XYZ file of C-alpha atoms in Angstrom:
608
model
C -20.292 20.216 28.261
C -21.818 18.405 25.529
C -19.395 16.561 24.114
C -18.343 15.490 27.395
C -21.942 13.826 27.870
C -21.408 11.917 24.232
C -18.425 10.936 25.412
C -19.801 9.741 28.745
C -22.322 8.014 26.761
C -20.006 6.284 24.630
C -18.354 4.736 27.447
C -21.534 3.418 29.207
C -22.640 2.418 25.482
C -19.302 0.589 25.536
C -18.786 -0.957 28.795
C -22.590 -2.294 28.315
C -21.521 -4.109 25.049
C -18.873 -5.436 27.609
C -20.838 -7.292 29.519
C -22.776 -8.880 26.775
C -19.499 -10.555 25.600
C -19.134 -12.660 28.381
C -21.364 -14.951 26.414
C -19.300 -14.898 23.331
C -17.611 -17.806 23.572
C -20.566 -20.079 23.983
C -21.672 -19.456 20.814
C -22.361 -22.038 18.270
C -19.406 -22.260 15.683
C -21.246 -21.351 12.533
C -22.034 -17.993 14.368
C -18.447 -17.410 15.970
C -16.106 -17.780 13.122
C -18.710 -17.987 9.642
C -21.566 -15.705 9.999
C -19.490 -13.975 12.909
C -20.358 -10.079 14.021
C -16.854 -9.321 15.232
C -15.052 -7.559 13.093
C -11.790 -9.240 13.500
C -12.728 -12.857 12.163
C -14.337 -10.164 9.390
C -11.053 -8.817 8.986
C -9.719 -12.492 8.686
C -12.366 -13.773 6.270
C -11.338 -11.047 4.030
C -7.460 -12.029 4.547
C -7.474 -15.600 4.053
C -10.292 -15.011 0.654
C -8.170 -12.352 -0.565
C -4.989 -14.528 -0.146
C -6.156 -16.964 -2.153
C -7.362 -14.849 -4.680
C -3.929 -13.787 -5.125
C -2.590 -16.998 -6.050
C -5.414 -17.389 -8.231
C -4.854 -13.842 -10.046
C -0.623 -14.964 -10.375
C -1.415 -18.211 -11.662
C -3.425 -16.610 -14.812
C -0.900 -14.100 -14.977
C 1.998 -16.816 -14.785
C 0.358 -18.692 -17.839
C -0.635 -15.947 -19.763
C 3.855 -14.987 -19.246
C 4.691 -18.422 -20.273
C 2.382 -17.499 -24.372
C 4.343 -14.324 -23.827
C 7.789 -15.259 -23.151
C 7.545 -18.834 -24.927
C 5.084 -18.099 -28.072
C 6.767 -20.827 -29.972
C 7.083 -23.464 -27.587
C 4.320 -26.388 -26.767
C 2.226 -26.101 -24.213
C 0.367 -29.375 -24.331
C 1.843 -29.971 -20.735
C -1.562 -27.648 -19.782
C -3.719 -29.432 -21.265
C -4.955 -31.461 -18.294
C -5.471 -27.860 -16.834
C -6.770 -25.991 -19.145
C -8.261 -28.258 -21.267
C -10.098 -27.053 -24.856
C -8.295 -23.566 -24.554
C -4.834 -25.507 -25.683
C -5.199 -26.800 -29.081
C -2.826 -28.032 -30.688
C -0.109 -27.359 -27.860
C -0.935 -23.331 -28.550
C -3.090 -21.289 -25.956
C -6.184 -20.403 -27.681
C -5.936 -16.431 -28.268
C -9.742 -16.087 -27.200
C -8.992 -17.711 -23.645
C -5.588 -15.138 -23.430
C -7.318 -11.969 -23.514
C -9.760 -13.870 -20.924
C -6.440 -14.467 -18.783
C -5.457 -10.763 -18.953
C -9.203 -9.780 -18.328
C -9.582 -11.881 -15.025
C -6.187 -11.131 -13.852
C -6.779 -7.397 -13.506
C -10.382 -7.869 -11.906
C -9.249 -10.504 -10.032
C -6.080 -8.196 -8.631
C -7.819 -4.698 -8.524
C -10.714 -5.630 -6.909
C -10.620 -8.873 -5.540
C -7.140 -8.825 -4.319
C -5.781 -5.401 -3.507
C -9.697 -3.819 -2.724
C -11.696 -6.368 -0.432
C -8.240 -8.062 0.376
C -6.314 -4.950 1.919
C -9.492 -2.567 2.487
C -11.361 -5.306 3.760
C -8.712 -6.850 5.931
C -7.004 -4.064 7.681
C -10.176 -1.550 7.614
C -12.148 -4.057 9.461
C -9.451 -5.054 11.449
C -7.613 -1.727 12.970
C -10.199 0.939 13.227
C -12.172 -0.599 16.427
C -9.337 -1.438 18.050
C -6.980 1.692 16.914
C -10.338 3.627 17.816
C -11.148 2.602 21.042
C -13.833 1.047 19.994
C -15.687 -2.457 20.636
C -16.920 -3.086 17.535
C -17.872 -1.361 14.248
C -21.289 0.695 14.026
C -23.119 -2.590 12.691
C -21.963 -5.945 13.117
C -24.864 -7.158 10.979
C -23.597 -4.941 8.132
C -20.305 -6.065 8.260
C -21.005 -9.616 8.158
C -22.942 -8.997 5.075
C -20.256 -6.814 3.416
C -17.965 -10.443 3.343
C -20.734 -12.145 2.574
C -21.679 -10.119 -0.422
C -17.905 -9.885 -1.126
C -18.073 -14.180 -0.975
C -20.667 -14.438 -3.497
C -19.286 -12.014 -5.400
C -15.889 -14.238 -5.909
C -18.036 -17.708 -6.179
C -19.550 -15.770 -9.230
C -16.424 -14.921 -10.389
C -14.517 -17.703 -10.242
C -17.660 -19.898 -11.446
C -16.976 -17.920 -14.953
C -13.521 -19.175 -15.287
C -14.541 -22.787 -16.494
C -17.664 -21.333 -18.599
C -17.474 -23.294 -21.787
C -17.266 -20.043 -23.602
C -14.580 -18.583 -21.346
C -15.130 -15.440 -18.755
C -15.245 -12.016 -19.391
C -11.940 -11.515 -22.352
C -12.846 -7.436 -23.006
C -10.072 -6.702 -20.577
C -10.084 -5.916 -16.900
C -11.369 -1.969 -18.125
C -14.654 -3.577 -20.222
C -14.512 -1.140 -23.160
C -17.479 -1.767 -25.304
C -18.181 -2.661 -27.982
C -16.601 -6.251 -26.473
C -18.410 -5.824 -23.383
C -21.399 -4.659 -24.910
C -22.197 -7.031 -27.697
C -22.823 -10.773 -26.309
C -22.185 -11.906 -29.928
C -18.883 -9.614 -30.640
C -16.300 -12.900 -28.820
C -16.971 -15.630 -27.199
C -16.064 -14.237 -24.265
C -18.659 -11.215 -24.650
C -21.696 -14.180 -23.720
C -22.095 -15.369 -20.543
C -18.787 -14.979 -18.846
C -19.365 -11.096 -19.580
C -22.864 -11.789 -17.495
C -21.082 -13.247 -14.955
C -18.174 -10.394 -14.877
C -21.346 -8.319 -14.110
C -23.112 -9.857 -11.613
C -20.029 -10.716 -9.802
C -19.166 -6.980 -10.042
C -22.445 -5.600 -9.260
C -22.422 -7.831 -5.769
C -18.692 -6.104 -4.992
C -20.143 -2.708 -5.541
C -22.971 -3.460 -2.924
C -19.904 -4.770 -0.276
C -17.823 -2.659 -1.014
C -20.733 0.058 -0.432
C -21.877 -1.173 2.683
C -18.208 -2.022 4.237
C -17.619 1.431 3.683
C -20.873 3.591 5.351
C -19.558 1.530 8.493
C -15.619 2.373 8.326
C -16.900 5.894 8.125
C -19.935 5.890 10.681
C -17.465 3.921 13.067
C -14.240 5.964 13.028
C -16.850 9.519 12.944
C -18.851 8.340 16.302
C -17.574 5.521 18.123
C -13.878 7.312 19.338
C -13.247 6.431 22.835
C -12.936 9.752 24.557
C -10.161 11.523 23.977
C -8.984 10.287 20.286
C -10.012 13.479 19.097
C -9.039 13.210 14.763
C -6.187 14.875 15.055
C -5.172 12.097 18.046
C -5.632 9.010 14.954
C -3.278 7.107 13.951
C -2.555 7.771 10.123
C -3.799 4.006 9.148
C -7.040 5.324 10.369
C -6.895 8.286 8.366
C -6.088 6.210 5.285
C -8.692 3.765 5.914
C -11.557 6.594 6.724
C -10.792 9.023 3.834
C -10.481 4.923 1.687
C -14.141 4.745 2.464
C -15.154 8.111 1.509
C -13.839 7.966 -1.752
C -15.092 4.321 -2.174
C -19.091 5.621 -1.387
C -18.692 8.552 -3.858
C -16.967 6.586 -7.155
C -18.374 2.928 -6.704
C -22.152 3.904 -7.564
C -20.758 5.616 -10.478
C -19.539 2.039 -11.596
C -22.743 0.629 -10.674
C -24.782 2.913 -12.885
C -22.002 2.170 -16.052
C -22.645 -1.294 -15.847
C -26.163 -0.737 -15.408
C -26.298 1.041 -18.897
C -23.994 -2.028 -20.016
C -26.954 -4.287 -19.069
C -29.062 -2.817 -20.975
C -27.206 -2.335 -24.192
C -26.618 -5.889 -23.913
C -30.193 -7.505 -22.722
C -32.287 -4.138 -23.809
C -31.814 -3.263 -27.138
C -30.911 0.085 -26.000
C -27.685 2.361 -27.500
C -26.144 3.739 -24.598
C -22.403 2.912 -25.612
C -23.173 1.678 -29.040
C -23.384 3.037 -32.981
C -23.231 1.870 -36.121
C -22.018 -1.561 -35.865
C -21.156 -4.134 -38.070
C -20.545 -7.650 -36.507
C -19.459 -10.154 -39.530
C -20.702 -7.763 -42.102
C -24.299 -7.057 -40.887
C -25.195 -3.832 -39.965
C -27.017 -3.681 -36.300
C -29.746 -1.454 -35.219
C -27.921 0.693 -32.766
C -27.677 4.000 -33.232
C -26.590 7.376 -31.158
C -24.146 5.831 -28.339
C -20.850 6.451 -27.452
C -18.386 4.064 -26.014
C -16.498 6.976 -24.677
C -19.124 7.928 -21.975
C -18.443 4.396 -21.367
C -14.566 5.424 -20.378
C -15.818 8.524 -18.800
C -18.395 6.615 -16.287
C -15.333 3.809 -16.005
C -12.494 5.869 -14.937
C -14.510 8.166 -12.754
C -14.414 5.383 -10.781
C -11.011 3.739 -12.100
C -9.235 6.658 -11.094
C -10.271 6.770 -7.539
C -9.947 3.032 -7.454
C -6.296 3.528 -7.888
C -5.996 5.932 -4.270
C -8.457 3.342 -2.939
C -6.115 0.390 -3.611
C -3.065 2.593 -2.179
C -3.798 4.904 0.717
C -4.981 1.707 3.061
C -0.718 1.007 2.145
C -0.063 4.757 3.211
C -1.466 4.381 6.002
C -0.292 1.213 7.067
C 2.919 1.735 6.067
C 3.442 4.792 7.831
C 2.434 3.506 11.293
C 5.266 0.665 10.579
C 8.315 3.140 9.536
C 7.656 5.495 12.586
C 7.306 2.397 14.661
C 10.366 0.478 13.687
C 12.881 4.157 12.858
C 11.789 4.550 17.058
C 11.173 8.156 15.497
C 8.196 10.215 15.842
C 6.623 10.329 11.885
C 7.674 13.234 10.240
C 5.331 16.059 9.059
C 2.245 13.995 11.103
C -0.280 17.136 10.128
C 1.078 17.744 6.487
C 0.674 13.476 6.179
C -3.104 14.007 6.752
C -3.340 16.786 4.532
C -1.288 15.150 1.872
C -4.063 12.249 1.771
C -6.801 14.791 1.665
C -5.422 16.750 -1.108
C -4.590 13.498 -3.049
C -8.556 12.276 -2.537
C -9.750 15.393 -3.434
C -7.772 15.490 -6.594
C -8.256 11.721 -7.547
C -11.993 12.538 -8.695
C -10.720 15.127 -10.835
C -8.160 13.700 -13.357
C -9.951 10.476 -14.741
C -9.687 11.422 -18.093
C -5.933 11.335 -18.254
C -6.846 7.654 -19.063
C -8.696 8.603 -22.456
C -5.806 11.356 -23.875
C -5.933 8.656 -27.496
C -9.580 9.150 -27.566
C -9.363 11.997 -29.682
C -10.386 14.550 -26.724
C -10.318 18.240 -27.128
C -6.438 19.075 -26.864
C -7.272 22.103 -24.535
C -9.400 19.695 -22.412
C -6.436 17.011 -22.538
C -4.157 19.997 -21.441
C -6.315 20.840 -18.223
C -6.213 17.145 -16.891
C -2.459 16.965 -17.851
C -2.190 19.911 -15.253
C -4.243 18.240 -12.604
C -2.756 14.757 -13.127
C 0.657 16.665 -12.578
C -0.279 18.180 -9.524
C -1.777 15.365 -7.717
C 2.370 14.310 -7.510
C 2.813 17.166 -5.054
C 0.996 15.500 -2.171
C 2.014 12.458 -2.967
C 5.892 13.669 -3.132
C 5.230 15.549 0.533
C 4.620 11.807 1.783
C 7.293 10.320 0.525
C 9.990 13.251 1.630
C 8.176 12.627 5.184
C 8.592 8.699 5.018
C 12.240 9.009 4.010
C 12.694 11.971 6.979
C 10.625 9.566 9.776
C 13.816 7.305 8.585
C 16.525 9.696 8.527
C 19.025 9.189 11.492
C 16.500 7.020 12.973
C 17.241 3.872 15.419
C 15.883 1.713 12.734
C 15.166 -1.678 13.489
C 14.672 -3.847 10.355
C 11.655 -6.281 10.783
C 10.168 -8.033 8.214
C 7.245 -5.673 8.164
C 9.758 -2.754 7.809
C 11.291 -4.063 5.041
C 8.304 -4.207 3.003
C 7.354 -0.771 4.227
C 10.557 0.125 3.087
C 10.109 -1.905 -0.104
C 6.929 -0.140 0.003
C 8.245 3.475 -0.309
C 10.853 2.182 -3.123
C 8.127 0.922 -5.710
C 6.293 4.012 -5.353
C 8.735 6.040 -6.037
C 10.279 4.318 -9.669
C 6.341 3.651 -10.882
C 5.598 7.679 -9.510
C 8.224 9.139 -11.865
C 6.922 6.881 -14.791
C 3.293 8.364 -13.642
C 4.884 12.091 -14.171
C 5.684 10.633 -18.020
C 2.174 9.179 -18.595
C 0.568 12.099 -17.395
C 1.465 14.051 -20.066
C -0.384 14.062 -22.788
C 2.629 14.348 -25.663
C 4.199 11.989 -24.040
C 1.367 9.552 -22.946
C -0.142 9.512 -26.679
C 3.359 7.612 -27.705
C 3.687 4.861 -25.391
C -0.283 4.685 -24.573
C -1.099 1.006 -24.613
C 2.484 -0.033 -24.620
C 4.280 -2.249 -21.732
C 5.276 1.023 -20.801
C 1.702 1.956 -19.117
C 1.689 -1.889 -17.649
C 5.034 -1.505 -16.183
C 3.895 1.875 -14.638
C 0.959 0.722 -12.874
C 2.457 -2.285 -11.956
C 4.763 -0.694 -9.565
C 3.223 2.154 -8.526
C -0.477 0.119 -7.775
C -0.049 -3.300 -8.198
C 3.261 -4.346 -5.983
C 3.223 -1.196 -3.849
C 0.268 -1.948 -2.354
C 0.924 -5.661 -2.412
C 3.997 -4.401 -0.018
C 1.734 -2.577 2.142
C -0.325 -5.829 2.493
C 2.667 -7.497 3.017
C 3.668 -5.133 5.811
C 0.384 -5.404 7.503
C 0.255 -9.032 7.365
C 3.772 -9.477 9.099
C 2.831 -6.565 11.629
C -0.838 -7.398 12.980
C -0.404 -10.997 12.669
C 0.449 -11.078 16.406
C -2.518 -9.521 17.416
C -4.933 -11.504 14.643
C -3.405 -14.830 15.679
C -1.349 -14.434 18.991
C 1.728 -15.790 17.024
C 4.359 -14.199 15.412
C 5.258 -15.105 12.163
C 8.784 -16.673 10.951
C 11.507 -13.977 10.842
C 13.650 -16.064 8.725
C 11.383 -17.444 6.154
C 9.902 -13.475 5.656
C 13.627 -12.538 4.836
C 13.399 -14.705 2.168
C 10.116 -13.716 0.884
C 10.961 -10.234 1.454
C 13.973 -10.410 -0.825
C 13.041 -12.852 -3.425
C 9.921 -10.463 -3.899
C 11.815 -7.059 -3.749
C 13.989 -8.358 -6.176
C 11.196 -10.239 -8.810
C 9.542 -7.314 -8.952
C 12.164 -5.369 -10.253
C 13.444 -7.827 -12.248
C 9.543 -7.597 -14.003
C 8.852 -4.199 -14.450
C 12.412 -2.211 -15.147
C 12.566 -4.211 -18.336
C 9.107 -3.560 -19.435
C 9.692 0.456 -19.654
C 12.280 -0.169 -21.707
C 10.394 -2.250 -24.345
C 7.345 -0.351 -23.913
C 9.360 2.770 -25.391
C 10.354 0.692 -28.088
C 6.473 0.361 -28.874
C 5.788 -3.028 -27.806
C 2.147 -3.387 -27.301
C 0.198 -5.136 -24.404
C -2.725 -7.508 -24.817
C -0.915 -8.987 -27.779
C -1.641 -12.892 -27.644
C 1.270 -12.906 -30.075
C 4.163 -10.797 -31.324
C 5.995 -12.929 -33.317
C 4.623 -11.872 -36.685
C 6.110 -8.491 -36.477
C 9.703 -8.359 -37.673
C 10.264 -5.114 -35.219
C 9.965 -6.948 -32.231
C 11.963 -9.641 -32.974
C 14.309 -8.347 -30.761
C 12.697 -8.813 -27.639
C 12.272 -12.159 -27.607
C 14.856 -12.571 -25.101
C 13.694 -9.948 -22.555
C 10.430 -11.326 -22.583
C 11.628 -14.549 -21.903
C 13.371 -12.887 -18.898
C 10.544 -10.831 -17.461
C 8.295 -14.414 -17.865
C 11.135 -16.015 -16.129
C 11.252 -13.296 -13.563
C 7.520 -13.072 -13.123
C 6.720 -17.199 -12.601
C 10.200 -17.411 -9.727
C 7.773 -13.980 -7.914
C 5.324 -15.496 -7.756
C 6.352 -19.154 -7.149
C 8.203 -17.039 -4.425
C 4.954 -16.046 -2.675
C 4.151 -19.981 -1.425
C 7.095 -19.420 1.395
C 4.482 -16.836 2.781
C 1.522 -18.892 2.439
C 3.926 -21.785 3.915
C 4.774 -19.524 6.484
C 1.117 -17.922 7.114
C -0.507 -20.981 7.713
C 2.207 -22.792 10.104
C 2.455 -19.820 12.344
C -1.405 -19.536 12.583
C -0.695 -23.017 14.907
C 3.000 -23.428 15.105
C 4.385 -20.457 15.638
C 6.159 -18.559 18.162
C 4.122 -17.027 21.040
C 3.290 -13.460 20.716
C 3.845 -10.959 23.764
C 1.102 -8.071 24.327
C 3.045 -5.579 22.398
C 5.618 -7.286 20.457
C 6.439 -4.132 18.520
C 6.700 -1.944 21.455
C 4.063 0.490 19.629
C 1.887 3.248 20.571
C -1.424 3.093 19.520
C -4.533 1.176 21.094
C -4.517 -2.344 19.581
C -1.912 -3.280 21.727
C -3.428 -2.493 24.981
C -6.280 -5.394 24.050
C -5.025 -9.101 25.777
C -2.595 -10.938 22.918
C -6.142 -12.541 21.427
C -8.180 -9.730 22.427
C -12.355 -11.510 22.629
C -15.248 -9.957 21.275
C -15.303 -6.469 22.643
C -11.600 -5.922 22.367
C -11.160 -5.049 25.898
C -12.497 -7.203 28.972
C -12.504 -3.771 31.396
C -13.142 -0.195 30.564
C -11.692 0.576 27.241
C -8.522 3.055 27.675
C -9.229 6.794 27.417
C -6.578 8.529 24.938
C -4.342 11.719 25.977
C -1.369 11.670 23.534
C -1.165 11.316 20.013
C 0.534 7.777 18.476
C 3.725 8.710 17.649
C 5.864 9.651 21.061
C 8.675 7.197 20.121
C 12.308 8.383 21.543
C 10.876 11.152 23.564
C 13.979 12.831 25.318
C 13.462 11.892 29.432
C 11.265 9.395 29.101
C 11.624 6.494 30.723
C 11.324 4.044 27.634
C 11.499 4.948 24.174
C 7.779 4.871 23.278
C 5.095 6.136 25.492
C 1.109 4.456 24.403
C -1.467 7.044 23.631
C -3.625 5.524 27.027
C -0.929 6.721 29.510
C -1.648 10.428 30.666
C 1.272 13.677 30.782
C 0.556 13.186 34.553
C 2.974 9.824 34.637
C 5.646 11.194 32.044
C 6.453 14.463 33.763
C 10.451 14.195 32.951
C 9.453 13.953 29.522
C 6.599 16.506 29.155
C 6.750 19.491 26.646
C 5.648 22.897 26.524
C 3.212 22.299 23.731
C 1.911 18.631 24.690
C -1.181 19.156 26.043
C -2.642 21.539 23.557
């Protein structure tokens, strides 16, 4: 009887909030789409930031390729770019490893954090929820906002006249710690920080209201095991975001005060151009330990939103129910459970106790179990199904691929005899590449193509995402194959240049390929943001339920208001996946319509 009455409640609390969006559209512009309280121009805010974000992060990967795969060539051609850091016609080494350092902030957090997170978090869970908004408009609009001056920080540090942040995207001291150590190590490591300390606080406060939404505002019936599994993703997301994040917080708050403080947190017995500082007692490796207790969680945090989203995709678009819907749920548990326990298979060259290496090895090898169970389901939700091959299914698809060749490299790296050979070779870059990187840039991809409808009440060109699809697909691969196989040879990352080193002669011309490869993927990724932007006004009309799916979003009008819903939100009495159900009548059935209407099609076991 109780939980009938909070339900009851809901609805009332819900069909109030109706009312009061009548008014919405009279609002004054700066309130509607820039300092707005619904969370889908939120969800857009984060898009179109993290979008460009992403051509920022390729562009400093694309010249930092070119030093790579050309080290001998001129490159006074940048010069009206990049100014002082070509001399000569040669990239300054100081501003590379500030290329490689902002390219891995820029796409870990920036990019494939706030930009997928933010975007389809903020986006789906009212409306896959039932709900009109999220707990706290107010909060939300001040998780982007936090998020924005987090990036105006950020970039700001890129035209520092001592260059940003160059100790690497990971911050190891002593780089990070000593302002005098590089130039780098000044003020664009003071920047790195601030801009890093405002994400924490975003991403913080983003995710108290994904989890305080999807936990209380369900529109009655959408009991949990009734969510979709992008809801699932994006919930347990949050959870694991509140528990690692402060962790990060309170490393870089020790890295403060090394630098600013005088304190010896991460430092001891230094010598910077042979004088001996005062710092005594630290350890840069509770540095790593602190970092990758949250860098290891980061990794699920930049992936499951893609599990999730790129599971509701295959089962809609295979016209199949997904496969294994309850083991899919506890998959994703299991694997955020166990991502807070094997950060220190990051640190087995550390010189770590070999029994202690041996326990995370074990750990770090079992987390592949889950993740396996999801991809035997993904490829079963396929099997013998009537697939239909959309853009967004192809990078789901794509998706699925990527993890699995980087997830067999991650069963080689996890082993500590094996890991201690190719640690800190292009093996380890190649590896996390695919399995983080582009995976999850696929999911995003996905989601993009597949919500676009309802975030813009246009679909998007089918023929133009073809040809980003493929080009993509294909770069990719033509990237990161190539980089296992030098990275067993022992080629080492974050070299500015190889060229002194008569063993790795030999690779000048696969590095000149994989440069090649990278520059035409990423150069490949303006046909989307061609395509993005014309179909926001050009493009073709979008019907209420272009995808013929299941789950709530597509119950809302094609540009659903503020509120979602202009009547009584739906109440839920299936789960989202009755696609192909023998007797029905069509070959999905929405969660809103009740067993009462679909009586040829009705099971045994439905209602329980």
């Amino acid at each position: 009887m109780a939980s009938t009455d909070i339900s009851l409640h809901k609805d009332v609390h819900h069909d109030h909030e109706a009312h009061d969006d009548h008014d919405h559209h009279d609002q004054h512009f700066i309130f509607k789409y820039i300092f707005s309280q619904d969370h889908k121009v939120i969800a857009k805010q984060f898009l179109i930031t993290g979008i460009i974000w992403a051509f920022i992060g390729g562009a400093l990967s694309s010249i930092f390729r070119i030093q790579l795969g050309w080290p001998q060539a001129t490159l006074e051609w940048l010069e009206p770019i990049l100014g002082k850091w070509v001399e000569g016609g040669k990239l300054n080494p100081e501003f590379y490893l500030g290329l490689v350092t902002m390219h891995g902030t820029i796409m870990v957090f920036f990019v494939l954090t706030a930009g997928l997170s933010g975007t389809f978090s903020n986006f789906l869970i009212p409306l896959q929820i039932g709900a009109r908004d999220m707990a706290s408009g107010f909060l939300n609009m001040l998780s982007y906002w936090f998020f924005f001056l987090s990036s105006i920080v950020m970039f700001l540090s890129l035209f520092l006249e001592t260059g940003p942040a160059s100790a690497g995207w990971t911050i190891y001291p002593p780089l990070s710690a000593l302002p005098q150590a590089i130039p780098g190590s000044g003020a664009g490591m003071t920047m790195w920080i601030v801009a890093m300390a405002l994400f924490i606080v975003s991403s913080l406060l983003g995710s108290i209201n994904y989890i305080t939404t999807v936990i209380n505002l369900r529109t009655p019936g959408m009991s949990m095991t009734k969510l979709p599994l992008t809801i699932w993703a994006f919930f347990l997301t949050a959870i694991l975001g509140v528990l690692s994040f402060p962790v990060l917080f309170s490393c870089v708050l020790l890295l403060i005060f090394d630098r600013s403080f005088g304190t010896s947190f991460y430092l001891s017995e230094i010598y910077v151009a042979g004088e001996a500082l005062a710092n005594v007692g630290g350890s840069p490796i509770l540095f790593q330990h602190l970092f990758w207790f949250l860098g290891h969680p980061e990794v699920y945090i930049v992936i499951l939103p893609g599990f999730g989203i790129v599971s509701e995709i295959i089962a809609t678009n295979a016209r199949k129910p997904i496969f294994g819907y309850r083991a899919m749920i506890g998959s994703m548990l299991g694997i955020s459970l166990l991502s807070f326990i094997v950060w220190a298979h990051h640190m087995f060259v550390s010189g770590m106790n070999p029994f202690l290496g041996s326990v995370f090895m074990f750990l770090t090898l079992i987390i592949a179990v889950p993740s396996a169970v999801k991809v035997f389901n993904w490829i079963a939700t396929l099997w013998r199904g009537n697939i239909v091959f959309t853009v967004p299914m192809l990078f789901s698809i794509g998706f699925v691929s990527l993890f699995i060749s980087g997830g067999l490299t991650g069963i080689i790296l996890g082993n500590s005899a094996l890991d201690i050979q190719v640690h800190n070779t292009y093996f380890v870059v190649a590896h996390f590449h695919l399995v983080m990187g582009s995976s999850a840039f696929f999911g995003m991809f996905a989601g993009v193509y597949h919500w676009f409808p309802k975030m813009f009440g246009r679909m998007m060109d089918e023929k133009l995402g073809y040809v980003h699809f493929w080009l993509t697909f294909i770069g990719v691969y033509m990237v990161f194959m190539p980089m296992h196989y030098v990275g067993i040879a022992g080629f080492p990352r974050r070299y500015y240049s190889w060229t002194s080193f008569d063993l790795f002669q030999s690779f000048a011309n696969i590095n000149m390929y994989i440069s090649l490869a990278a520059i035409i993927a990423w150069l490949a990724q303006f046909i989307f943001a061609f395509n993005f932007i014309y179909s926001i006004f050009r493009g073709r009309r979008a019907s209420a339920n272009p995808w013929r799916s299941n789950t709530l979003e597509w119950t809302t009008p094609v540009l659903p208001g503020h509120g979602n819903w202009p009547g009584p939100i739906p109440v839920v009495y299936r789960w989202p996946y009755d696609y192909s159900k023998p007797g029905a009548e069509e070959d999905f059935i929405p969660q809103h319509i009740p067993y009462s209407q679909t009586q040829s099609s009705n099971l045994p076991h439905d209602k329980d």
